[in-house]
Coordinates of C-alpha atoms in Angstrom, one line a residue:
M191 CA 64.2 115.1 81.9
A192 CA 66.0 118.3 82.9
R193 CA 69.6 118.3 81.8
H194 CA 72.4 119.0 84.2
A195 CA 73.2 122.7 83.7
N196 CA 77.0 122.2 83.4
L197 CA 76.9 119.4 80.8
P198 CA 77.9 120.3 77.2
D199 CA 75.5 119.0 74.6
E200 CA 75.9 115.9 72.5
S201 CA 77.8 117.9 69.8
S202 CA 80.8 117.5 72.0
I203 CA 81.0 113.8 71.0
D204 CA 82.3 113.3 67.4
R205 CA 81.3 110.0 66.0
N206 CA 83.8 110.5 63.2
H207 CA 86.7 111.1 65.6
P208 CA 89.4 108.4 65.7
D209 CA 89.1 108.2 69.5
A210 CA 86.5 105.7 70.9
L211 CA 83.3 107.2 72.2
Y212 CA 84.1 106.3 75.8
V213 CA 87.5 108.0 75.5
Q214 CA 85.9 111.2 74.2
L215 CA 83.4 111.1 77.1
R216 CA 86.1 110.3 79.6
N217 CA 88.2 113.3 78.4
L218 CA 85.2 115.5 78.3
L219 CA 84.2 114.8 82.0
K220 CA 87.9 114.9 83.1
G221 CA 88.2 118.4 81.5
M222 CA 85.1 119.6 83.3
I223 CA 86.5 118.3 86.7
E224 CA 89.9 119.9 86.1
R225 CA 88.2 123.2 85.2
R226 CA 86.0 122.9 88.3
E227 CA 82.8 122.9 86.2
L228 CA 82.2 119.7 88.2
A229 CA 83.7 120.5 91.6
V230 CA 84.9 118.2 94.3
N231 CA 82.0 116.5 96.1
D232 CA 79.6 117.3 93.3
K233 CA 77.4 114.3 92.4
L234 CA 78.0 113.1 88.8
P235 CA 74.9 113.2 86.6
S236 CA 73.1 109.9 86.5
E237 CA 74.0 107.2 83.9
R238 CA 70.6 107.7 82.3
E239 CA 71.2 111.5 82.0
L240 CA 74.7 111.0 80.4
V241 CA 73.2 108.5 78.0
A242 CA 70.4 110.9 77.0
V243 CA 72.7 114.0 76.7
Y244 CA 75.5 112.4 74.7
G245 CA 73.5 109.8 72.7
V246 CA 75.8 107.0 73.7
S247 CA 75.2 103.6 75.2
R248 CA 75.2 102.7 78.9
I249 CA 78.3 100.6 78.3
T250 CA 80.1 103.6 76.9
V251 CA 79.1 105.7 80.0
R252 CA 80.1 102.9 82.4
Q253 CA 83.5 102.5 80.7
A254 CA 84.3 106.2 80.8
V255 CA 83.2 106.5 84.4
K256 CA 85.2 103.5 85.5
E257 CA 88.4 104.9 83.9
L258 CA 87.8 108.2 85.8
E259 CA 87.4 106.2 89.0
N260 CA 90.7 104.4 88.3
L261 CA 92.4 107.8 87.7
G262 CA 91.1 109.1 91.0
Y263 CA 88.7 111.7 89.6
L264 CA 85.5 110.0 90.7
Q265 CA 84.4 107.9 93.6
T266 CA 81.5 105.6 94.1
R267 CA 79.7 106.1 97.4
P268 CA 77.5 103.0 98.1
G269 CA 73.9 103.9 98.2
K270 CA 74.5 107.5 97.2
G271 CA 75.9 107.6 93.7
I272 CA 79.1 108.7 92.0
Y273 CA 80.9 111.9 93.2
V274 CA 83.8 114.0 92.1
T275 CA 86.8 113.6 94.3
A276 CA 90.1 115.4 94.6
P277 CA 92.5 114.0 91.9
T278 CA 94.9 111.4 93.5
P279 CA 98.4 112.8 94.1
I280 CA 101.2 111.2 92.2
Y281 CA 104.0 110.0 94.5
E282 CA 107.5 110.5 93.3
L283 CA 109.6 107.6 94.6
E284 CA 113.3 107.4 94.8
V285 CA 115.0 104.1 95.0
V286 CA 116.9 105.1 98.1
R287 CA 114.0 107.0 99.7
S288 CA 111.8 105.3 102.2
F289 CA 108.0 105.1 102.2
T290 CA 108.0 107.1 105.4
Q291 CA 110.1 110.0 103.9
T292 CA 107.9 110.0 100.8
A293 CA 104.7 110.2 102.9
Y294 CA 106.0 113.1 105.0
A295 CA 107.2 114.9 101.8
N296 CA 103.6 114.8 100.6
N297 CA 102.1 115.9 103.9
R298 CA 100.6 112.5 104.6
K299 CA 100.6 110.4 107.7
P300 CA 102.6 107.2 107.3
G301 CA 101.5 104.0 109.1
M302 CA 102.4 100.4 109.2
R303 CA 101.2 96.9 110.2
L304 CA 103.7 94.2 110.5
L305 CA 102.6 91.1 108.6
S306 CA 105.7 89.0 109.0
G307 CA 109.2 89.3 110.4
K308 CA 111.6 86.3 110.5
I309 CA 114.9 84.9 109.5
I310 CA 114.7 82.5 106.6
Q311 CA 117.2 80.5 104.5
A312 CA 117.6 82.3 101.2
D313 CA 116.7 80.4 98.1
A314 CA 118.6 81.1 94.9
E315 CA 116.1 83.8 93.8
V316 CA 116.8 85.8 96.9
A317 CA 120.4 84.9 97.5
R318 CA 121.6 85.9 94.0
P319 CA 120.7 89.7 94.1
L320 CA 121.9 89.8 97.7
S321 CA 125.3 88.3 96.7
L322 CA 124.9 85.6 99.2
P323 CA 125.2 81.8 99.0
T324 CA 122.0 79.8 98.7
G325 CA 120.8 78.9 102.2
A326 CA 122.3 81.9 103.9
D327 CA 120.4 83.5 106.8
V328 CA 118.2 86.4 105.5
V329 CA 115.8 88.7 107.3
F330 CA 112.4 88.8 105.7
L331 CA 110.0 91.7 106.6
E332 CA 106.5 91.9 105.2
R333 CA 104.6 95.1 106.1
L334 CA 101.3 96.7 105.1
R335 CA 101.9 100.4 104.7
L336 CA 99.2 103.0 105.2
L337 CA 98.6 106.6 104.3
D338 CA 96.3 108.5 106.6
D339 CA 95.2 105.1 108.0
V340 CA 94.3 103.8 104.5
P341 CA 96.2 100.7 103.2
V342 CA 98.1 101.5 100.1
V343 CA 101.0 99.0 99.7
I344 CA 102.2 95.6 100.8
Q345 CA 106.0 95.8 101.1
R346 CA 108.4 92.8 101.3
D347 CA 112.1 93.2 102.1
W348 CA 115.0 90.8 102.2
F349 CA 118.5 91.5 103.5
S350 CA 121.4 89.6 105.0
A351 CA 120.9 88.8 108.7
S352 CA 124.6 89.6 109.3
L353 CA 124.1 93.1 107.9
A354 CA 121.8 94.2 110.8
P355 CA 122.1 91.8 113.7
G356 CA 119.2 92.1 116.2
I357 CA 117.0 94.1 113.9
L358 CA 114.0 91.8 114.6
D359 CA 114.2 92.7 118.2
I360 CA 113.0 96.2 117.4
D361 CA 109.3 96.9 117.9
W362 CA 108.1 96.7 114.3
T363 CA 104.5 97.5 115.4
V364 CA 105.4 101.2 115.7
E365 CA 103.2 102.9 113.0
N366 CA 105.9 104.9 111.2
R367 CA 108.9 102.6 111.7
S368 CA 111.3 103.1 108.7
L369 CA 113.6 100.3 107.7
Y370 CA 116.1 102.7 106.0
A371 CA 116.1 104.9 109.1
E372 CA 117.0 101.9 111.2
F373 CA 119.7 100.9 108.8
E374 CA 121.3 104.3 109.0
N375 CA 120.8 105.2 112.7
R376 CA 121.5 101.7 114.2
Y377 CA 124.0 100.2 111.7
G378 CA 125.5 103.1 109.8
I379 CA 124.3 101.7 106.5
I380 CA 123.2 104.3 104.0
P381 CA 121.6 103.1 100.7
S382 CA 122.9 105.5 98.1
R383 CA 121.8 104.1 94.8
G384 CA 119.7 101.3 93.3
Q385 CA 117.8 99.9 90.4
S386 CA 114.1 99.2 90.1
T387 CA 111.5 97.6 87.9
V388 CA 107.9 98.8 87.7
S389 CA 105.2 96.5 86.4
A390 CA 101.7 95.3 87.1
R391 CA 99.9 92.0 87.7
L392 CA 96.8 90.6 89.2
A393 CA 96.6 90.7 93.0
S394 CA 96.6 87.6 95.0
D395 CA 93.6 86.9 97.3
I396 CA 95.6 87.9 100.3
E397 CA 96.9 91.1 98.7
A398 CA 93.4 92.1 97.6
S399 CA 92.1 91.5 101.1
F400 CA 94.8 93.7 102.7
L401 CA 94.5 96.4 100.1
Q402 CA 90.7 96.4 100.1
L403 CA 90.4 95.4 96.4
E404 CA 87.7 93.4 94.7
I405 CA 88.9 90.3 92.9
P406 CA 89.9 90.3 90.1
A407 CA 92.1 93.4 90.6
A408 CA 95.4 94.6 89.4
V409 CA 98.3 95.9 91.5
L410 CA 101.2 98.0 90.6
T411 CA 104.5 96.4 91.5
L412 CA 107.9 97.9 92.3
D413 CA 110.9 95.6 92.6
Q414 CA 114.1 97.2 93.9
I415 CA 117.7 96.5 94.8
A416 CA 119.5 99.1 96.9
Y417 CA 123.3 99.5 97.3
D418 CA 125.5 101.4 99.6
N419 CA 128.3 103.8 98.5
R420 CA 130.7 100.8 98.4
N421 CA 128.5 98.9 96.0
R422 CA 127.4 96.4 98.5
T423 CA 123.8 95.2 98.3
V424 CA 121.7 96.5 101.2
N425 CA 118.3 95.0 100.5
V426 CA 116.0 93.6 97.9
S427 CA 112.4 94.6 98.1
A428 CA 109.1 93.8 96.3
A429 CA 106.1 96.0 96.7
A430 CA 102.5 95.6 95.6
Y431 CA 100.6 99.0 95.4
H432 CA 97.0 99.8 95.3
P433 CA 96.4 101.0 91.7
T434 CA 94.6 104.2 92.5
R435 CA 95.6 105.1 96.0
Y436 CA 99.3 105.4 95.3
P437 CA 100.1 105.9 91.6
L438 CA 103.8 105.9 91.1
S439 CA 106.2 108.4 89.5
L440 CA 109.7 107.0 89.8
T441 CA 112.9 109.0 90.0
Q442 CA 116.3 107.3 90.0
S443 CA 118.7 109.3 92.0
H444 CA 122.1 109.1 93.7
R445 CA 121.1 111.7 96.2
R446 CA 120.2 110.8 99.8
L447 CA 117.2 113.0 100.8

C-alpha cells in the first residue's frame, strides 16, 4: 500500500512516552492540520493506512480521530470519508452580551426559532434568583438559536412579567430577535453585570433532536443571572450548547458592548 506523502513515519509515535498512543496520534494529526500539511477539505488517510503507518490499533486511530472531530478539526461526510475542516471558532461570551451581538461580532448570521413563550407561575427554584415570591407571574421564553442557519444552542430565559409588560406580544418568530435589545429599547432595562456557571451534562432526547446530536450526547451548559446597574435581577437563563459548533470562552465583564 502506498503511504500518504504527508504522513510522518511510525517513529513519530513513542511507545515509551507517558502520553497514551491515541493522544500522540491526535496531537500529530492536529499539528499537521495547523501547519496546513493537511489542508482544509483534504481527505484524511484511511483508518487502514493510519494503522499501517503508525503501527497502532484501529481503536487507537478511531479514538484519535473522534477527538479531532470533537475539536472541530475533522468532519465525517457520510459515504465519502473523513475530511479536514476549518477549526471551529471559539465564541467569547459576556454575561451581559446577547447571542445576537456575539454572532455579529464573529461575522456570523444569527437566527432563532421560538419553541415556547408563555407566562408561568414561578416555582421556588425560579423565584429565588429572581427575588420574587413563589407563584409570581414569570415570562418563560425557550428558543433554538442558530448560526448561519445551523442550530447551536437551546436557550431558556425567565424574568418577572411585571418587568416587561406585553413582551410576549412581540413577534418572536423574527430570526434575529434579541431579548436584551428588547429590554433596552422597549423598557429601558440594561443588564450591566452578572454571574454564570459553565458545566456539561447529557442531552435530553428533545435537546438532541433540536441540536442534531446522536444519543447519547453531551451538551455544554451555561446558567446565568443578569443584574441591572441598581442590582435588580433582570433575568435568569439556562442554555444548552452543541459541544462542537459553539465552544465557549467566557468573559465576565461590567462593560456593556
